[in-house]
Amino acid sequence: MRIYLILIIILIIGCTSQQQTKIENKTEAKSSSMDLPENGSETNISQPFMYEKKDNESIVPIVQPPPKQTEQNLSKTDHIKNSGRFSFGKPCSWEGAVNFTSPPRRLEDIGLIEPIGLMIGNHVTPIDHGYYYPSNWKHEDNPIEFKDVLAPANGIITEIETMGGRKDDYRLVIHYTCTFYTIYIHVKELSPRIKQFYGGMEFKNGKGINVTAGEVIGRANAFDFSVHDDNVVLKGFITPKLYEGESWKIHTVDMFAYFVEPIKSQLLAKNIREKEPRGGKIDYDIDGKLVGNWFVENSGGYAGLNRGIDNYKTHLAFAYDGLDPSLVVVSMGNFNNEPKQFAVINNKPDPISIDKSDGIIKYELVDIDYMIQGTGEYWDRRNYAKGIKAIGRGDVLGVVLVQMIEDRKIKFEVFPGKTASEVNGFSNPKIYER
């Protein structure tokens, strides 16, 4: 695989239109107080809106008045336990989405954006966050190269944690209402104000840090960004319980949809993915079909039995490339003891068409690469380019056999280094479920 793809993998390994289903058919946000911690000055909250989809009509924003502001303590424990929801006091009843009036990085500092849905390295199932890269990106934690990271709307930082125990690699959660929030990963430096609050007893005791739209919250080279709405459950996760280890995942929404114009169009212009949905897709499960995510039987679902430690080893996905969904991808957590992603010879059979009646399916595996249509050159994954085409290339690297034995259960085995003619049937398969 090309050296630039290796650099991308190094960055991503550190991280922990979609079909969406509303939990409730709301036509207005529940009014209450969004309670902000004091920072010495009054803060105006971005006006929230709920989405209402009418028959044969486009999505319409329903604007609500800003909530009353009072000081309350936040319960980060509630947030962790309740699928992303947290409490600004009891009860927390202000729900709905907000408009994003600032990009998460200044437009001139963005080289390219990759949406949700990639599968790379130990991210075996489609990834629930996108990536913001500078121009001519390279994997170097050189502070001179860092650019500002911004809050997209007024809200409250409810969580800050370090990634992998490193003191210079942060994950932040910003809530804008009780149910709507963004997650940033790989922020390398916190802003002085946020760093001061983060080190203080008030934050440690559960009081969040309020931020305003466009405020610098930190600095980074490349970083991860995702948007989540607890009032949305992705339809393509047919067993949501399997994802309790990362409760926000099933509530992932389009990472571009909430930005006001012209910011939305300006960000989409830097997005590598050109096919709809432009924001990517992570939920491919269809009951009775091979397509989607699978987990080794009785292995604890997404989190695994060890609650996140090498959990990817029991993951498996039959899905589509996150940048060019015309390419079928087989992504597995254990190929010769490594997590790997492959294209398949002839790009078929399509997993969306495979069910119990098809018997044993044999896929030959090859590497994935990207070409720039029109020039025939391979994409370096460091700079923006239009017309990216995902392809399978190179020699056959192995074979997988898979058979659907129940609507939510498959038999699977991988044969590294083999070709189709050398594999005649299962020898030591594992059972996967969902």
Coordinates of C-alpha atoms in Angstrom, one line a residue:
M1 CA 0.0 0.0 0.0
R2 CA 1.3 3.5 -0.6
I3 CA 3.2 5.3 2.0
Y4 CA 0.6 8.0 2.4
L5 CA -2.1 5.5 3.3
I6 CA 0.2 4.3 6.0
L7 CA 0.4 7.8 7.4
I8 CA -3.4 8.0 7.5
I9 CA -3.6 4.8 9.3
I10 CA -1.1 6.0 12.0
L11 CA -3.4 9.0 12.7
I12 CA -6.6 7.1 12.8
I13 CA -5.5 4.2 15.0
G14 CA -5.5 6.5 18.0
C15 CA -9.2 7.3 17.8
T16 CA -11.9 5.7 19.6
S17 CA -28.6 10.9 2.6
Q18 CA -28.1 8.3 6.0
Q19 CA -31.2 6.5 6.8
Q20 CA -32.4 8.0 10.1
T21 CA -35.3 7.2 12.4
K22 CA -36.8 9.8 14.7
I23 CA -37.5 8.5 18.2
E24 CA -40.3 11.0 18.5
N25 CA -42.0 13.0 15.8
K26 CA -41.4 16.4 17.3
T27 CA -42.6 19.6 15.7
E28 CA -41.1 21.9 18.3
A29 CA -38.2 21.7 20.8
K30 CA -39.1 21.2 24.4
S31 CA -38.5 24.5 26.1
S32 CA -36.6 24.6 29.3
S33 CA -33.4 26.1 30.6
M34 CA -30.0 25.3 29.1
D35 CA -27.9 26.1 32.1
L36 CA -24.5 27.5 31.5
P37 CA -21.6 27.7 34.0
E38 CA -20.5 31.2 34.6
N39 CA -17.5 32.6 32.9
G40 CA -17.8 36.2 34.1
S41 CA -20.0 37.5 31.2
E42 CA -23.4 36.8 29.7
T43 CA -23.5 34.4 26.8
N44 CA -26.1 34.3 24.1
I45 CA -27.1 30.8 23.0
S46 CA -27.5 29.9 19.2
Q47 CA -31.1 29.5 18.4
P48 CA -31.9 25.8 18.2
F49 CA -34.1 24.1 15.6
M50 CA -35.7 20.8 15.2
Y51 CA -36.0 19.1 11.8
E52 CA -39.6 18.3 10.6
K53 CA -39.9 16.1 7.4
K54 CA -43.2 16.5 5.7
D55 CA -44.4 14.2 2.9
N56 CA -42.8 15.0 -0.5
E57 CA -41.0 18.1 1.0
S58 CA -37.5 18.9 1.9
I59 CA -36.3 19.2 5.5
V60 CA -37.5 22.4 7.1
P61 CA -35.7 24.0 10.1
I62 CA -38.1 24.9 12.9
V63 CA -36.5 27.8 14.8
Q64 CA -37.1 28.0 18.6
P65 CA -36.3 30.9 21.0
P66 CA -33.0 30.7 22.9
P67 CA -33.4 29.1 26.4
K68 CA -33.3 30.8 29.7
Q69 CA -29.8 30.9 31.2
T70 CA -29.2 29.9 34.8
E71 CA -26.2 28.4 36.6
Q72 CA -26.3 24.7 37.3
N73 CA -23.9 21.9 37.6
L74 CA -23.6 19.3 34.9
S75 CA -23.7 15.6 35.5
K76 CA -21.1 14.0 33.2
T77 CA -22.0 10.6 34.7
D78 CA -25.6 10.9 33.4
H79 CA -24.1 11.8 30.0
I80 CA -22.0 8.7 29.9
K81 CA -24.7 6.4 31.1
N82 CA -27.6 7.7 29.0
S83 CA -26.5 7.4 25.4
G84 CA -24.9 10.9 25.1
R85 CA -27.6 12.7 27.2
F86 CA -26.4 14.7 30.1
S87 CA -28.1 16.8 32.7
F88 CA -27.8 20.6 33.2
G89 CA -29.5 20.0 36.5
K90 CA -32.8 18.1 37.1
P91 CA -34.5 17.7 34.8
C92 CA -32.7 18.5 31.5
S93 CA -35.5 18.9 29.0
W94 CA -34.2 21.3 26.3
E95 CA -33.9 19.1 23.2
G96 CA -33.2 19.6 19.5
A97 CA -30.4 20.6 17.1
V98 CA -28.8 24.0 16.6
N99 CA -27.4 25.9 13.6
F100 CA -23.6 25.8 13.3
T101 CA -22.5 29.3 12.5
S102 CA -18.7 28.7 12.5
P103 CA -16.7 26.0 10.8
P104 CA -14.6 23.8 13.2
R105 CA -11.5 25.2 11.6
R106 CA -11.0 28.4 9.5
L107 CA -11.7 27.7 5.9
E108 CA -8.2 28.8 4.7
D109 CA -6.7 26.3 7.2
I110 CA -8.6 23.3 5.7
G111 CA -6.9 21.3 3.0
L112 CA -9.4 18.5 2.6
I113 CA -12.2 16.8 4.6
E114 CA -13.0 13.1 4.7
P115 CA -16.6 12.2 5.9
I116 CA -17.8 9.5 8.2
G117 CA -17.8 5.9 6.9
L118 CA -14.1 5.1 6.2
M119 CA -12.7 1.7 7.3
I120 CA -9.0 1.9 8.1
G121 CA -6.7 -0.2 10.3
N122 CA -8.4 -1.1 13.6
H123 CA -11.4 0.9 12.6
V124 CA -12.9 -2.2 11.2
T125 CA -16.6 -1.1 11.0
P126 CA -17.4 2.2 9.2
I127 CA -16.0 5.1 11.3
D128 CA -18.5 7.4 13.1
H129 CA -16.3 10.5 12.7
G130 CA -14.9 12.5 9.8
Y131 CA -11.4 14.0 9.4
Y132 CA -10.2 17.6 8.8
Y133 CA -6.7 17.8 7.3
P134 CA -4.5 20.8 6.5
S135 CA -3.1 21.3 3.0
N136 CA -0.2 19.0 2.2
W137 CA -0.9 17.0 5.3
K138 CA 1.8 14.9 6.9
H139 CA 1.8 13.1 10.2
E140 CA 4.0 15.3 12.3
D141 CA 3.1 16.7 15.7
N142 CA 5.0 19.9 15.1
P143 CA 3.4 22.7 17.0
I144 CA 4.5 25.2 14.4
E145 CA 2.2 23.4 12.0
F146 CA -0.8 23.4 14.3
K147 CA -3.9 25.5 13.3
D148 CA -6.8 26.7 15.5
V149 CA -9.8 24.4 16.2
L150 CA -13.1 26.3 16.6
A151 CA -16.4 25.7 18.3
P152 CA -19.2 25.7 15.7
A153 CA -21.9 27.1 18.0
N154 CA -22.5 28.3 21.5
G155 CA -22.5 25.3 23.9
I156 CA -20.8 23.6 26.9
I157 CA -17.8 21.4 26.9
T158 CA -19.0 18.5 29.0
E159 CA -16.1 16.1 28.6
I160 CA -12.3 16.4 28.1
E161 CA -10.1 13.3 28.2
T162 CA -6.7 12.4 26.9
M163 CA -6.2 9.7 24.2
G164 CA -4.1 6.7 25.1
G165 CA -2.9 8.4 28.3
R166 CA -1.0 11.1 26.3
K167 CA -1.2 14.6 27.8
D168 CA -1.0 16.3 24.3
D169 CA -3.9 14.5 22.6
Y170 CA -7.4 15.4 23.7
R171 CA -10.9 14.3 23.1
L172 CA -13.6 16.9 23.7
V173 CA -17.4 16.7 23.7
I174 CA -19.4 19.9 23.3
H175 CA -23.2 19.9 24.0
Y176 CA -25.4 22.5 22.4
T177 CA -28.6 21.1 23.9
C178 CA -29.3 18.1 26.2
T179 CA -29.4 15.8 23.2
F180 CA -27.2 17.4 20.5
Y181 CA -23.4 17.4 20.6
T182 CA -20.2 17.2 18.7
I183 CA -17.1 15.2 19.4
Y184 CA -13.5 16.3 18.6
I185 CA -10.6 13.9 18.8
H186 CA -6.8 14.6 18.4
V187 CA -6.9 18.2 19.5
K188 CA -3.2 18.6 20.4
E189 CA -3.4 21.8 22.5
L190 CA -6.2 23.3 24.6
S191 CA -6.8 27.0 24.5
P192 CA -5.4 28.8 27.5
R193 CA -8.9 29.5 28.9
I194 CA -10.1 26.0 28.5
K195 CA -6.9 24.6 29.8
Q196 CA -7.3 26.7 32.9
F197 CA -10.9 25.5 33.5
Y198 CA -9.9 21.9 32.7
G199 CA -7.3 21.9 35.4
G200 CA -9.7 23.5 38.0
M201 CA -11.9 21.9 40.6
E202 CA -15.1 23.2 39.1
F203 CA -14.7 21.1 35.9
K204 CA -13.5 18.1 37.9
N205 CA -16.6 18.4 40.1
G206 CA -18.9 18.3 37.1
K207 CA -19.4 21.9 35.9
G208 CA -18.8 22.3 32.2
I209 CA -17.0 25.0 30.3
N210 CA -19.1 27.3 28.1
V211 CA -17.9 28.2 24.7
T212 CA -19.2 30.5 22.0
A213 CA -19.5 30.1 18.2
G214 CA -16.1 30.6 16.5
E215 CA -14.1 30.5 19.8
V216 CA -10.7 28.9 19.6
I217 CA -11.0 25.7 21.8
G218 CA -7.6 24.3 20.9
R219 CA -5.0 23.7 18.2
A220 CA -4.2 20.6 16.0
N221 CA -2.7 19.4 12.8
A222 CA -5.4 17.0 11.6
F223 CA -8.3 16.2 13.8
D224 CA -11.5 14.2 14.0
F225 CA -15.0 15.7 14.0
S226 CA -18.5 14.2 14.4
V227 CA -22.1 15.3 15.1
H228 CA -24.6 13.4 17.2
D229 CA -28.3 13.8 17.9
D230 CA -29.9 11.5 20.6
N231 CA -33.3 12.0 19.0
V232 CA -32.0 10.2 15.9
V233 CA -31.3 6.4 15.7
L234 CA -29.6 5.1 12.6
K235 CA -31.9 2.5 10.9
G236 CA -29.0 0.5 9.6
F237 CA -27.9 -0.8 13.0
I238 CA -30.4 -3.5 13.4
T239 CA -29.3 -4.5 16.9
P240 CA -28.5 -1.2 18.7
K241 CA -27.7 -3.0 21.9
L242 CA -24.5 -4.2 20.3
Y243 CA -23.2 -0.7 20.3
E244 CA -23.7 0.2 24.0
G245 CA -19.9 0.5 24.4
E246 CA -20.0 3.6 22.3
S247 CA -23.4 4.9 22.9
W248 CA -23.1 7.9 20.6
K249 CA -22.4 5.8 17.5
I250 CA -26.1 4.9 16.7
H251 CA -26.9 8.7 17.0
T252 CA -24.3 9.9 14.4
V253 CA -25.8 12.4 12.0
D254 CA -24.5 14.2 8.9
M255 CA -21.4 16.2 9.8
F256 CA -22.2 18.9 7.2
A257 CA -26.0 19.3 7.5
Y258 CA -26.2 21.7 10.4
F259 CA -23.8 24.4 9.1
V260 CA -25.5 27.5 7.8
E261 CA -24.8 28.7 4.3
P262 CA -22.4 29.6 2.8
I263 CA -20.3 27.7 5.3
K264 CA -22.0 24.3 4.5
S265 CA -21.2 24.7 0.8
Q266 CA -17.7 25.9 1.5
L267 CA -17.0 22.8 3.6
L268 CA -18.6 20.4 1.1
A269 CA -16.3 21.9 -1.6
K270 CA -13.3 20.5 0.4
N271 CA -15.0 17.1 0.9
I272 CA -13.4 14.3 -1.0
R273 CA -16.6 12.2 -1.3
E274 CA -18.6 13.3 -4.2
K275 CA -21.4 10.7 -4.2
E276 CA -24.5 11.0 -2.0
P277 CA -24.8 11.1 0.9
R278 CA -22.0 13.6 0.9
G279 CA -21.7 13.3 4.6
G280 CA -21.0 9.6 4.4
K281 CA -22.7 6.5 5.9
I282 CA -21.9 4.1 8.7
D283 CA -25.1 2.0 9.1
Y284 CA -25.4 -0.7 6.4
D285 CA -27.2 -3.6 8.1
I286 CA -30.1 -5.1 6.3
D287 CA -31.9 -8.0 8.1
G288 CA -31.3 -11.2 6.3
K289 CA -28.6 -9.8 4.0
L290 CA -24.8 -10.1 4.3
V291 CA -24.1 -6.3 4.1
G292 CA -23.2 -4.5 7.3
N293 CA -21.4 -5.1 10.6
W294 CA -20.8 -8.5 12.3
F295 CA -19.3 -9.5 15.6
V296 CA -17.9 -12.9 16.7
E297 CA -20.6 -14.7 18.5
N298 CA -20.8 -14.0 22.3
S299 CA -17.9 -11.6 22.1
G300 CA -19.7 -8.6 23.6
G301 CA -20.7 -6.7 20.5
Y302 CA -18.8 -3.5 19.5
A303 CA -17.1 -3.0 22.9
G304 CA -16.0 -6.6 23.2
L305 CA -15.7 -8.6 26.4
N306 CA -12.6 -6.5 27.5
R307 CA -14.6 -3.2 27.1
G308 CA -12.6 -1.7 24.3
I309 CA -9.2 -3.4 24.6
D310 CA -8.4 -4.9 21.2
N311 CA -12.2 -5.1 20.6
Y312 CA -11.6 -4.7 16.9
K313 CA -10.3 -8.2 16.6
T314 CA -13.8 -9.6 16.8
H315 CA -15.3 -7.1 14.3
L316 CA -16.2 -7.8 10.6
A317 CA -17.8 -5.6 8.0
F318 CA -19.1 -6.1 4.5
A319 CA -19.7 -2.6 3.3
Y320 CA -18.6 0.1 0.8
D321 CA -15.7 2.5 0.6
G322 CA -16.2 5.7 2.5
L323 CA -14.9 8.0 -0.2
D324 CA -16.2 6.1 -3.2
P325 CA -19.1 3.8 -2.3
S326 CA -19.0 2.0 -5.7
L327 CA -16.3 -0.2 -4.3
V328 CA -17.2 -3.2 -2.1
V329 CA -15.0 -3.5 1.0
V330 CA -14.4 -6.5 3.2
S331 CA -13.0 -5.2 6.5
M332 CA -11.9 -7.7 9.2
G333 CA -10.3 -7.4 12.6
N334 CA -8.0 -10.4 12.3
F335 CA -6.2 -11.1 9.0
N336 CA -2.9 -12.8 9.9
N337 CA -3.3 -11.2 13.4
E338 CA -3.8 -7.7 11.9
P339 CA -6.9 -5.6 11.2
K340 CA -7.1 -5.2 7.4
Q341 CA -9.4 -3.9 4.6
F342 CA -9.7 -5.3 1.1
A343 CA -11.4 -4.8 -2.2
V344 CA -12.6 -8.0 -3.9
I345 CA -11.9 -9.3 -7.3
N346 CA -14.4 -8.0 -9.9
N347 CA -16.0 -6.0 -7.1
K348 CA -18.7 -8.7 -6.7
P349 CA -20.9 -10.3 -5.5
D350 CA -22.4 -7.3 -3.9
P351 CA -23.1 -8.1 -0.2
I352 CA -26.4 -6.4 -0.3
S353 CA -27.7 -9.2 -2.6
I354 CA -26.4 -12.1 -0.5
D355 CA -28.8 -14.1 1.7
K356 CA -29.2 -17.6 3.1
S357 CA -30.2 -19.0 -0.3
D358 CA -26.8 -18.2 -1.8
G359 CA -24.9 -20.8 0.2
I360 CA -21.1 -20.4 0.6
I361 CA -19.7 -17.2 -1.0
K362 CA -16.0 -17.0 -1.9
Y363 CA -14.2 -13.6 -2.1
E364 CA -10.7 -13.1 -3.4
L365 CA -9.0 -10.1 -1.7
V366 CA -6.8 -7.4 -3.1
D367 CA -5.5 -4.1 -1.9
I368 CA -7.5 -0.8 -2.1
D369 CA -6.1 2.3 -3.8
Y370 CA -7.5 5.6 -5.2
M371 CA -7.1 7.0 -8.7
I372 CA -7.9 10.5 -9.9
Q373 CA -10.3 10.2 -12.8
G374 CA -9.2 12.2 -15.8
T375 CA -5.5 12.0 -15.0
G376 CA -5.0 8.3 -14.2
E377 CA -2.7 9.2 -11.4
Y378 CA -2.9 7.6 -7.9
W379 CA -4.1 10.0 -5.2
D380 CA -1.6 10.8 -2.5
R381 CA -4.2 11.4 0.2
R382 CA -2.3 14.5 1.3
N383 CA -4.0 17.1 -0.9
Y384 CA -7.5 17.7 -2.2
A385 CA -8.4 16.2 -5.6
K386 CA -11.7 15.9 -7.5
G387 CA -12.9 12.7 -9.2
I388 CA -11.5 10.2 -6.7
K389 CA -12.2 6.6 -7.8
A390 CA -11.6 3.7 -5.3
I391 CA -10.2 0.6 -7.0
G392 CA -8.9 -2.9 -6.2
R393 CA -5.4 -3.5 -7.4
G394 CA -2.4 -5.9 -7.2
D395 CA -2.1 -9.6 -6.5
V396 CA -4.6 -11.7 -4.6
L397 CA -3.7 -11.6 -0.9
G398 CA -6.1 -14.1 0.4
V399 CA -9.6 -15.6 0.3
V400 CA -12.6 -15.4 2.6
L401 CA -15.5 -17.8 2.7
V402 CA -18.8 -16.6 4.2
Q403 CA -22.2 -18.2 4.5
M404 CA -25.4 -16.8 6.0
I405 CA -26.8 -19.5 8.2
E406 CA -29.5 -17.4 9.8
D407 CA -30.9 -13.9 9.2
R408 CA -28.5 -12.5 11.9
K409 CA -25.8 -15.1 11.9
I410 CA -23.0 -16.0 9.5
K411 CA -20.2 -18.5 9.2
F412 CA -16.8 -16.9 8.2
E413 CA -13.3 -18.0 7.6
V414 CA -10.2 -16.2 6.1
F415 CA -7.4 -17.9 4.3
P416 CA -4.4 -15.5 4.0
G417 CA -2.0 -16.0 1.1
K418 CA -4.4 -18.3 -0.7
T419 CA -6.2 -18.0 -4.1
A420 CA -9.7 -19.1 -4.9
S421 CA -8.5 -22.4 -6.5
E422 CA -6.7 -23.3 -3.3
V423 CA -9.7 -23.0 -1.1
N424 CA -12.4 -25.7 -1.4
G425 CA -14.4 -25.2 1.8
F426 CA -14.5 -24.3 5.5
S427 CA -11.9 -25.8 7.7
N428 CA -12.1 -23.9 11.0
P429 CA -14.8 -21.2 10.6
K430 CA -16.1 -18.8 13.3
I431 CA -19.7 -17.8 13.8
Y432 CA -20.5 -14.1 13.7
E433 CA -23.8 -12.5 14.8
R434 CA -25.6 -9.2 15.0

